[in-house]
Amino acid sequence: QVHLVESGGGSVQAGGSLRLSCSDSNNRYSGNCMGWFRQAPGKEREGVAAIARGSGTTNYADSVKGRFTISQDNAKNTVYLQMNSLKPEDTAMYYCAARQLGSCYTWVRESWYNYWGQGTQVTVSS
């Protein structure tokens, strides 16, 4: 059983940066496709970015392209989300998700993933 744990959230001013991390609590390989989602109060959860562990292929939501970068450290079985030039509208709970088999073909769909973390809060003030 994969147990994803996120870390790195916090409060920053607009224009600032944060780096989120996601890994299995037992340092196991989490899955072939790792995604980051976010949910702001009163809004639906949305896909932010995803990475295919084997190829390293990345995908991003239009709203974060050029500002966020998803990456991986295979030795640590950890996936990161580097968030730069943060805006108040980036304020949300951020979740890590893992799909064990297959690719990131439909990475924006929540149902694509097998496991989810508990989330880490990101708050950006103006």
Short mmCIF file of N, CA, C and O in Angstrom, two decimals:
data_model
loop_
_atom_site.label_atom_id
_atom_site.label_comp_id
_atom_site.label_asym_id
_atom_site.label_seq_id
_atom_site.Cartn_x
_atom_site.Cartn_y
_atom_site.Cartn_z
N GLN A 1 0.83 -1.18 0.00
CA GLN A 1 0.00 0.00 0.00
C GLN A 1 0.87 1.25 0.00
O GLN A 1 1.77 1.38 0.83
N VAL A 2 0.62 2.12 -0.94
CA VAL A 2 1.37 3.37 -1.04
C VAL A 2 0.74 4.40 -0.11
O VAL A 2 -0.48 4.57 -0.10
N HIS A 3 1.57 5.06 0.63
CA HIS A 3 1.11 6.13 1.53
C HIS A 3 1.89 7.39 1.18
O HIS A 3 3.05 7.54 1.58
N LEU A 4 1.25 8.28 0.46
CA LEU A 4 1.94 9.49 0.01
C LEU A 4 1.92 10.57 1.08
O LEU A 4 0.90 10.79 1.75
N VAL A 5 3.04 11.23 1.21
CA VAL A 5 3.16 12.32 2.17
C VAL A 5 3.71 13.55 1.45
O VAL A 5 4.76 13.48 0.80
N GLU A 6 2.98 14.65 1.58
CA GLU A 6 3.44 15.91 0.99
C GLU A 6 4.06 16.78 2.08
O GLU A 6 3.69 16.69 3.25
N SER A 7 4.97 17.64 1.66
CA SER A 7 5.55 18.63 2.56
C SER A 7 5.98 19.85 1.76
O SER A 7 6.02 19.79 0.52
N GLY A 8 6.28 20.92 2.47
CA GLY A 8 6.80 22.11 1.82
C GLY A 8 5.83 23.26 1.66
O GLY A 8 6.21 24.33 1.20
N GLY A 9 4.58 23.05 2.04
CA GLY A 9 3.62 24.14 1.94
C GLY A 9 3.92 25.23 2.96
O GLY A 9 4.75 25.08 3.84
N GLY A 10 3.23 26.36 2.81
CA GLY A 10 3.42 27.45 3.74
C GLY A 10 2.77 28.72 3.22
O GLY A 10 1.97 28.68 2.28
N SER A 11 3.15 29.83 3.84
CA SER A 11 2.61 31.13 3.46
C SER A 11 3.72 31.99 2.89
O SER A 11 4.78 32.11 3.51
N VAL A 12 3.45 32.58 1.73
CA VAL A 12 4.43 33.46 1.10
C VAL A 12 3.71 34.66 0.51
O VAL A 12 2.48 34.64 0.32
N GLN A 13 4.48 35.68 0.21
CA GLN A 13 3.92 36.83 -0.48
C GLN A 13 3.94 36.60 -1.98
O GLN A 13 4.71 35.79 -2.48
N ALA A 14 3.08 37.32 -2.66
CA ALA A 14 3.04 37.22 -4.12
C ALA A 14 4.43 37.47 -4.70
O ALA A 14 5.15 38.36 -4.25
N GLY A 15 4.77 36.66 -5.67
CA GLY A 15 6.09 36.74 -6.28
C GLY A 15 7.10 35.80 -5.65
O GLY A 15 8.20 35.61 -6.21
N GLY A 16 6.74 35.22 -4.52
CA GLY A 16 7.64 34.32 -3.83
C GLY A 16 7.63 32.92 -4.41
O GLY A 16 6.96 32.63 -5.41
N SER A 17 8.39 32.03 -3.76
CA SER A 17 8.54 30.66 -4.23
C SER A 17 8.37 29.67 -3.09
O SER A 17 8.64 29.99 -1.92
N LEU A 18 7.93 28.49 -3.45
CA LEU A 18 7.86 27.36 -2.54
C LEU A 18 8.20 26.10 -3.33
O LEU A 18 7.97 26.04 -4.53
N ARG A 19 8.71 25.11 -2.63
CA ARG A 19 8.93 23.81 -3.25
C ARG A 19 8.21 22.74 -2.44
O ARG A 19 8.50 22.55 -1.26
N LEU A 20 7.31 22.06 -3.10
CA LEU A 20 6.59 20.97 -2.47
C LEU A 20 7.29 19.65 -2.78
O LEU A 20 7.86 19.48 -3.85
N SER A 21 7.20 18.73 -1.83
CA SER A 21 7.78 17.40 -2.00
C SER A 21 6.71 16.35 -1.76
O SER A 21 5.78 16.56 -0.97
N CYS A 22 6.87 15.22 -2.42
CA CYS A 22 5.93 14.11 -2.26
C CYS A 22 6.70 12.81 -2.34
O CYS A 22 7.46 12.59 -3.30
N SER A 23 6.49 11.95 -1.37
CA SER A 23 7.12 10.64 -1.41
C SER A 23 6.27 9.66 -0.60
O SER A 23 5.42 10.06 0.19
N ASP A 24 6.53 8.39 -0.80
CA ASP A 24 5.88 7.36 0.00
C ASP A 24 6.51 7.33 1.39
O ASP A 24 7.73 7.49 1.53
N SER A 25 5.72 7.14 2.39
CA SER A 25 6.24 7.20 3.76
C SER A 25 7.26 6.11 4.05
O SER A 25 8.07 6.24 4.97
N ASN A 26 7.23 5.03 3.26
CA ASN A 26 8.20 3.95 3.43
C ASN A 26 9.26 3.98 2.34
O ASN A 26 9.97 2.99 2.14
N ASN A 27 9.35 5.11 1.64
CA ASN A 27 10.37 5.32 0.61
C ASN A 27 10.28 4.27 -0.49
O ASN A 27 11.29 3.85 -1.04
N ARG A 28 9.06 3.86 -0.81
CA ARG A 28 8.89 2.91 -1.89
C ARG A 28 8.55 3.64 -3.18
O ARG A 28 8.13 4.80 -3.16
N TYR A 29 8.73 2.96 -4.28
CA TYR A 29 8.34 3.50 -5.57
C TYR A 29 6.83 3.68 -5.59
O TYR A 29 6.07 2.75 -5.33
N SER A 30 6.39 4.91 -5.87
CA SER A 30 4.98 5.22 -5.71
C SER A 30 4.15 4.89 -6.94
O SER A 30 2.97 4.55 -6.81
N GLY A 31 4.75 5.01 -8.13
CA GLY A 31 3.95 4.75 -9.31
C GLY A 31 4.57 5.34 -10.55
O GLY A 31 5.50 6.14 -10.47
N ASN A 32 4.02 4.94 -11.71
CA ASN A 32 4.56 5.38 -12.99
C ASN A 32 4.24 6.83 -13.32
O ASN A 32 4.97 7.48 -14.05
N CYS A 33 3.12 7.31 -12.80
CA CYS A 33 2.70 8.67 -13.06
C CYS A 33 2.43 9.37 -11.73
O CYS A 33 1.67 8.85 -10.91
N MET A 34 3.08 10.49 -11.53
CA MET A 34 2.88 11.27 -10.31
C MET A 34 2.31 12.63 -10.69
O MET A 34 2.81 13.29 -11.60
N GLY A 35 1.26 13.00 -9.99
CA GLY A 35 0.62 14.27 -10.30
C GLY A 35 0.47 15.16 -9.08
O GLY A 35 0.49 14.68 -7.95
N TRP A 36 0.36 16.44 -9.36
CA TRP A 36 0.02 17.42 -8.32
C TRP A 36 -1.32 18.04 -8.69
O TRP A 36 -1.53 18.47 -9.84
N PHE A 37 -2.19 18.10 -7.71
CA PHE A 37 -3.48 18.74 -7.86
C PHE A 37 -3.62 19.82 -6.80
O PHE A 37 -2.88 19.83 -5.82
N ARG A 38 -4.58 20.70 -6.97
CA ARG A 38 -4.86 21.70 -5.94
C ARG A 38 -6.35 21.97 -5.88
O ARG A 38 -7.07 21.80 -6.86
N GLN A 39 -6.77 22.38 -4.69
CA GLN A 39 -8.17 22.71 -4.49
C GLN A 39 -8.27 23.95 -3.63
O GLN A 39 -7.83 23.94 -2.47
N ALA A 40 -8.82 24.99 -4.20
CA ALA A 40 -9.06 26.23 -3.47
C ALA A 40 -10.45 26.17 -2.84
O ALA A 40 -11.32 25.44 -3.32
N PRO A 41 -10.67 26.93 -1.79
CA PRO A 41 -11.99 26.92 -1.13
C PRO A 41 -13.11 27.25 -2.11
O PRO A 41 -13.01 28.22 -2.87
N GLY A 42 -14.13 26.41 -2.12
CA GLY A 42 -15.27 26.64 -2.99
C GLY A 42 -15.07 26.26 -4.43
O GLY A 42 -15.95 26.49 -5.27
N LYS A 43 -13.92 25.69 -4.74
CA LYS A 43 -13.64 25.30 -6.13
C LYS A 43 -13.36 23.81 -6.23
O LYS A 43 -13.04 23.16 -5.24
N GLU A 44 -13.46 23.29 -7.44
CA GLU A 44 -13.15 21.89 -7.67
C GLU A 44 -11.64 21.68 -7.68
O GLU A 44 -10.87 22.59 -7.98
N ARG A 45 -11.26 20.46 -7.39
CA ARG A 45 -9.84 20.12 -7.45
C ARG A 45 -9.40 20.10 -8.91
O ARG A 45 -10.12 19.57 -9.77
N GLU A 46 -8.23 20.64 -9.16
CA GLU A 46 -7.74 20.72 -10.54
C GLU A 46 -6.32 20.19 -10.64
O GLU A 46 -5.52 20.34 -9.71
N GLY A 47 -6.01 19.62 -11.78
CA GLY A 47 -4.66 19.13 -12.03
C GLY A 47 -3.72 20.29 -12.29
O GLY A 47 -4.05 21.21 -13.05
N VAL A 48 -2.56 20.23 -11.68
CA VAL A 48 -1.56 21.29 -11.82
C VAL A 48 -0.41 20.82 -12.71
O VAL A 48 -0.01 21.53 -13.63
N ALA A 49 0.12 19.63 -12.42
CA ALA A 49 1.26 19.13 -13.17
C ALA A 49 1.35 17.62 -12.95
O ALA A 49 0.81 17.09 -11.98
N ALA A 50 2.05 16.97 -13.86
CA ALA A 50 2.29 15.53 -13.72
C ALA A 50 3.60 15.18 -14.38
O ALA A 50 4.07 15.88 -15.29
N ILE A 51 4.19 14.07 -13.93
CA ILE A 51 5.43 13.60 -14.51
C ILE A 51 5.37 12.09 -14.67
O ILE A 51 4.92 11.38 -13.76
N ALA A 52 5.79 11.63 -15.85
CA ALA A 52 5.90 10.20 -16.09
C ALA A 52 7.27 9.77 -15.58
O ALA A 52 8.30 10.25 -16.07
N ARG A 53 7.27 8.86 -14.60
CA ARG A 53 8.51 8.52 -13.91
C ARG A 53 9.55 7.92 -14.85
O ARG A 53 10.74 8.16 -14.70
N GLY A 54 9.15 7.13 -15.80
CA GLY A 54 10.11 6.47 -16.67
C GLY A 54 10.76 7.41 -17.68
O GLY A 54 11.98 7.48 -17.77
N SER A 55 9.94 8.14 -18.41
CA SER A 55 10.45 9.02 -19.46
C SER A 55 10.82 10.41 -18.96
O SER A 55 11.60 11.11 -19.61
N GLY A 56 10.25 10.80 -17.83
CA GLY A 56 10.46 12.15 -17.35
C GLY A 56 9.59 13.17 -18.03
O GLY A 56 9.73 14.38 -17.79
N THR A 57 8.69 12.72 -18.88
CA THR A 57 7.79 13.65 -19.58
C THR A 57 6.90 14.37 -18.59
O THR A 57 6.35 13.76 -17.68
N THR A 58 6.78 15.67 -18.76
CA THR A 58 6.00 16.49 -17.84
C THR A 58 4.80 17.11 -18.54
O THR A 58 4.80 17.31 -19.76
N ASN A 59 3.79 17.40 -17.75
CA ASN A 59 2.59 18.07 -18.23
C ASN A 59 2.20 19.15 -17.23
O ASN A 59 2.39 18.96 -16.02
N TYR A 60 1.65 20.24 -17.74
CA TYR A 60 1.28 21.35 -16.87
C TYR A 60 -0.07 21.94 -17.27
O TYR A 60 -0.43 21.97 -18.45
N ALA A 61 -0.76 22.44 -16.27
CA ALA A 61 -1.95 23.24 -16.54
C ALA A 61 -1.51 24.58 -17.11
O ALA A 61 -0.43 25.09 -16.76
N ASP A 62 -2.32 25.14 -17.98
CA ASP A 62 -1.96 26.42 -18.60
C ASP A 62 -1.72 27.51 -17.56
O ASP A 62 -0.87 28.38 -17.75
N SER A 63 -2.43 27.44 -16.46
CA SER A 63 -2.35 28.49 -15.45
C SER A 63 -1.01 28.53 -14.73
O SER A 63 -0.68 29.53 -14.09
N VAL A 64 -0.22 27.45 -14.83
CA VAL A 64 1.05 27.40 -14.11
C VAL A 64 2.26 27.27 -15.02
O VAL A 64 3.39 27.29 -14.55
N LYS A 65 2.03 27.11 -16.32
CA LYS A 65 3.14 26.96 -17.25
C LYS A 65 4.08 28.15 -17.16
O LYS A 65 3.66 29.29 -17.13
N GLY A 66 5.37 27.84 -17.11
CA GLY A 66 6.37 28.89 -17.02
C GLY A 66 6.67 29.34 -15.60
O GLY A 66 7.64 30.06 -15.37
N ARG A 67 5.83 28.93 -14.66
CA ARG A 67 6.04 29.31 -13.25
C ARG A 67 6.33 28.10 -12.36
O ARG A 67 7.11 28.21 -11.41
N PHE A 68 5.70 26.98 -12.64
CA PHE A 68 5.87 25.77 -11.84
C PHE A 68 6.68 24.75 -12.61
O PHE A 68 6.58 24.66 -13.84
N THR A 69 7.45 23.97 -11.88
CA THR A 69 8.23 22.90 -12.49
C THR A 69 8.10 21.63 -11.65
O THR A 69 8.37 21.67 -10.44
N ILE A 70 7.70 20.55 -12.28
CA ILE A 70 7.63 19.27 -11.60
C ILE A 70 8.89 18.50 -11.95
O ILE A 70 9.36 18.51 -13.09
N SER A 71 9.46 17.83 -10.95
CA SER A 71 10.69 17.08 -11.17
C SER A 71 10.70 15.87 -10.24
O SER A 71 9.84 15.73 -9.37
N GLN A 72 11.70 15.02 -10.43
CA GLN A 72 11.78 13.82 -9.62
C GLN A 72 13.21 13.52 -9.24
O GLN A 72 14.15 13.89 -9.95
N ASP A 73 13.35 12.87 -8.11
CA ASP A 73 14.62 12.33 -7.66
C ASP A 73 14.40 10.84 -7.47
O ASP A 73 13.83 10.42 -6.46
N ASN A 74 14.79 10.06 -8.44
CA ASN A 74 14.50 8.63 -8.40
C ASN A 74 15.21 7.92 -7.24
O ASN A 74 14.69 6.95 -6.68
N ALA A 75 16.37 8.41 -6.89
CA ALA A 75 17.11 7.79 -5.78
C ALA A 75 16.35 7.93 -4.47
O ALA A 75 16.45 7.08 -3.58
N LYS A 76 15.59 9.01 -4.35
CA LYS A 76 14.83 9.26 -3.13
C LYS A 76 13.36 8.92 -3.29
O LYS A 76 12.59 9.10 -2.34
N ASN A 77 12.99 8.45 -4.48
CA ASN A 77 11.57 8.18 -4.75
C ASN A 77 10.70 9.39 -4.39
O ASN A 77 9.63 9.24 -3.78
N THR A 78 11.17 10.55 -4.74
CA THR A 78 10.50 11.79 -4.37
C THR A 78 10.20 12.61 -5.62
O THR A 78 11.00 12.66 -6.55
N VAL A 79 9.04 13.22 -5.62
CA VAL A 79 8.64 14.13 -6.69
C VAL A 79 8.48 15.52 -6.09
O VAL A 79 7.97 15.66 -4.97
N TYR A 80 8.91 16.51 -6.84
CA TYR A 80 8.87 17.89 -6.36
C TYR A 80 7.99 18.76 -7.25
O TYR A 80 7.82 18.48 -8.43
N LEU A 81 7.48 19.81 -6.66
CA LEU A 81 6.80 20.85 -7.43
C LEU A 81 7.41 22.18 -7.01
O LEU A 81 7.14 22.67 -5.91
N GLN A 82 8.26 22.71 -7.87
CA GLN A 82 8.86 24.02 -7.63
C GLN A 82 7.90 25.08 -8.13
O GLN A 82 7.54 25.09 -9.31
N MET A 83 7.50 25.97 -7.24
CA MET A 83 6.52 26.99 -7.60
C MET A 83 7.15 28.36 -7.45
O MET A 83 7.52 28.77 -6.34
N ASN A 84 7.31 29.05 -8.56
CA ASN A 84 7.89 30.38 -8.59
C ASN A 84 6.85 31.41 -9.01
O ASN A 84 5.80 31.06 -9.55
N SER A 85 7.15 32.66 -8.77
CA SER A 85 6.26 33.76 -9.16
C SER A 85 4.83 33.48 -8.70
O SER A 85 3.87 33.62 -9.46
N LEU A 86 4.71 33.09 -7.46
CA LEU A 86 3.40 32.71 -6.93
C LEU A 86 2.44 33.90 -6.91
O LEU A 86 2.84 35.05 -6.69
N LYS A 87 1.18 33.58 -7.15
CA LYS A 87 0.12 34.58 -7.19
C LYS A 87 -0.92 34.24 -6.13
O LYS A 87 -1.05 33.07 -5.74
N PRO A 88 -1.69 35.22 -5.68
CA PRO A 88 -2.75 34.91 -4.70
C PRO A 88 -3.70 33.83 -5.19
O PRO A 88 -4.20 33.03 -4.38
N GLU A 89 -3.94 33.76 -6.48
CA GLU A 89 -4.85 32.73 -7.00
C GLU A 89 -4.25 31.33 -6.97
O GLU A 89 -4.94 30.35 -7.27
N ASP A 90 -2.98 31.20 -6.59
CA ASP A 90 -2.37 29.89 -6.40
C ASP A 90 -2.68 29.33 -5.01
O ASP A 90 -2.35 28.18 -4.71
N THR A 91 -3.30 30.15 -4.17
CA THR A 91 -3.65 29.70 -2.82
C THR A 91 -4.61 28.52 -2.89
O THR A 91 -5.66 28.59 -3.53
N ALA A 92 -4.23 27.43 -2.26
CA ALA A 92 -5.03 26.20 -2.31
C ALA A 92 -4.36 25.14 -1.45
O ALA A 92 -3.22 25.29 -1.01
N MET A 93 -5.10 24.06 -1.23
CA MET A 93 -4.51 22.84 -0.70
C MET A 93 -3.95 22.07 -1.88
O MET A 93 -4.66 21.85 -2.87
N TYR A 94 -2.70 21.68 -1.77
CA TYR A 94 -2.04 20.96 -2.85
C TYR A 94 -1.91 19.49 -2.48
O TYR A 94 -1.45 19.15 -1.38
N TYR A 95 -2.29 18.64 -3.43
CA TYR A 95 -2.29 17.20 -3.21
C TYR A 95 -1.36 16.51 -4.21
O TYR A 95 -1.33 16.86 -5.38
N CYS A 96 -0.69 15.49 -3.71
CA CYS A 96 0.10 14.62 -4.55
C CYS A 96 -0.72 13.37 -4.85
O CYS A 96 -1.47 12.89 -3.98
N ALA A 97 -0.58 12.86 -6.06
CA ALA A 97 -1.31 11.66 -6.46
C ALA A 97 -0.39 10.73 -7.25
O ALA A 97 0.52 11.21 -7.94
N ALA A 98 -0.67 9.44 -7.17
CA ALA A 98 0.16 8.45 -7.85
C ALA A 98 -0.70 7.43 -8.59
O ALA A 98 -1.71 6.97 -8.06
N ARG A 99 -0.27 7.12 -9.79
CA ARG A 99 -0.86 6.04 -10.55
C ARG A 99 0.22 4.99 -10.72
O ARG A 99 1.29 5.29 -11.26
N GLN A 100 -0.05 3.77 -10.27
CA GLN A 100 1.01 2.77 -10.22
C GLN A 100 1.39 2.23 -11.58
O GLN A 100 2.58 2.03 -11.84
N LEU A 101 0.43 1.96 -12.44
CA LEU A 101 0.73 1.36 -13.73
C LEU A 101 0.36 2.31 -14.86
O LEU A 101 -0.44 3.24 -14.67
N GLY A 102 0.93 2.08 -16.03
CA GLY A 102 0.59 2.87 -17.19
C GLY A 102 1.33 4.20 -17.22
O GLY A 102 2.36 4.38 -16.60
N SER A 103 0.77 5.14 -17.94
CA SER A 103 1.43 6.42 -18.19
C SER A 103 0.64 7.56 -17.56
O SER A 103 -0.25 7.35 -16.74
N CYS A 104 0.96 8.77 -17.98
CA CYS A 104 0.22 9.96 -17.55
C CYS A 104 -0.76 10.41 -18.64
O CYS A 104 -1.02 11.59 -18.80
N TYR A 105 -1.30 9.45 -19.34
CA TYR A 105 -2.11 9.76 -20.52
C TYR A 105 -3.24 10.73 -20.24
O TYR A 105 -3.46 11.67 -20.99
N THR A 106 -3.96 10.51 -19.16
CA THR A 106 -5.05 11.43 -18.81
C THR A 106 -4.77 11.99 -17.42
O THR A 106 -5.57 11.84 -16.50
N TRP A 107 -3.68 12.68 -17.31
CA TRP A 107 -3.16 13.08 -16.01
C TRP A 107 -4.05 14.07 -15.28
O TRP A 107 -3.95 14.20 -14.07
N VAL A 108 -4.90 14.78 -15.98
CA VAL A 108 -5.73 15.78 -15.29
C VAL A 108 -6.95 15.16 -14.61
O VAL A 108 -7.63 15.84 -13.84
N ARG A 109 -7.23 13.92 -14.89
CA ARG A 109 -8.40 13.28 -14.31
C ARG A 109 -8.07 12.70 -12.95
O ARG A 109 -7.16 11.88 -12.82
N GLU A 110 -8.83 13.06 -11.94
CA GLU A 110 -8.59 12.54 -10.60
C GLU A 110 -8.71 11.02 -10.58
O GLU A 110 -7.97 10.35 -9.87
N SER A 111 -9.62 10.48 -11.37
CA SER A 111 -9.85 9.04 -11.37
C SER A 111 -8.68 8.25 -11.96
O SER A 111 -8.64 7.04 -11.86
N TRP A 112 -7.74 8.94 -12.58
CA TRP A 112 -6.57 8.28 -13.18
C TRP A 112 -5.64 7.73 -12.12
O TRP A 112 -4.86 6.82 -12.37
N TYR A 113 -5.72 8.27 -10.91
CA TYR A 113 -4.74 7.98 -9.88
C TYR A 113 -5.27 6.97 -8.85
O TYR A 113 -6.45 6.96 -8.54
N ASN A 114 -4.34 6.16 -8.34
CA ASN A 114 -4.68 5.14 -7.36
C ASN A 114 -4.55 5.61 -5.92
O ASN A 114 -5.26 5.13 -5.04
N TYR A 115 -3.59 6.52 -5.69
CA TYR A 115 -3.29 6.93 -4.32
C TYR A 115 -3.18 8.45 -4.24
O TYR A 115 -2.73 9.11 -5.17
N TRP A 116 -3.56 8.95 -3.07
CA TRP A 116 -3.53 10.39 -2.82
C TRP A 116 -2.91 10.67 -1.46
O TRP A 116 -3.05 9.90 -0.53
N GLY A 117 -2.22 11.80 -1.38
CA GLY A 117 -1.74 12.28 -0.11
C GLY A 117 -2.80 13.10 0.60
O GLY A 117 -3.89 13.33 0.07
N GLN A 118 -2.46 13.55 1.81
CA GLN A 118 -3.40 14.31 2.62
C GLN A 118 -3.42 15.79 2.28
O GLN A 118 -4.34 16.50 2.69
N GLY A 119 -2.42 16.24 1.57
CA GLY A 119 -2.39 17.63 1.14
C GLY A 119 -1.51 18.51 2.00
O GLY A 119 -1.25 18.22 3.17
N THR A 120 -1.05 19.58 1.40
CA THR A 120 -0.27 20.60 2.10
C THR A 120 -0.78 21.96 1.64
O THR A 120 -1.02 22.19 0.46
N GLN A 121 -0.98 22.85 2.60
CA GLN A 121 -1.60 24.15 2.31
C GLN A 121 -0.57 25.15 1.78
O GLN A 121 0.53 25.29 2.34
N VAL A 122 -0.94 25.83 0.72
CA VAL A 122 -0.14 26.92 0.17
C VAL A 122 -1.00 28.18 0.20
O VAL A 122 -2.11 28.19 -0.34
N THR A 123 -0.49 29.21 0.84
CA THR A 123 -1.21 30.48 0.93
C THR A 123 -0.32 31.59 0.41
O THR A 123 0.81 31.77 0.88
N VAL A 124 -0.83 32.33 -0.57
CA VAL A 124 -0.08 33.42 -1.18
C VAL A 124 -0.82 34.71 -0.93
O VAL A 124 -1.98 34.87 -1.32
N SER A 125 -0.16 35.63 -0.26
CA SER A 125 -0.79 36.91 0.07
C SER A 125 -0.33 38.00 -0.91
O SER A 125 0.79 37.97 -1.41
N SER A 126 -1.21 38.96 -1.12
CA SER A 126 -0.90 40.03 -2.07
C SER A 126 -0.17 41.17 -1.40
O SER A 126 -0.07 41.25 -0.19
#
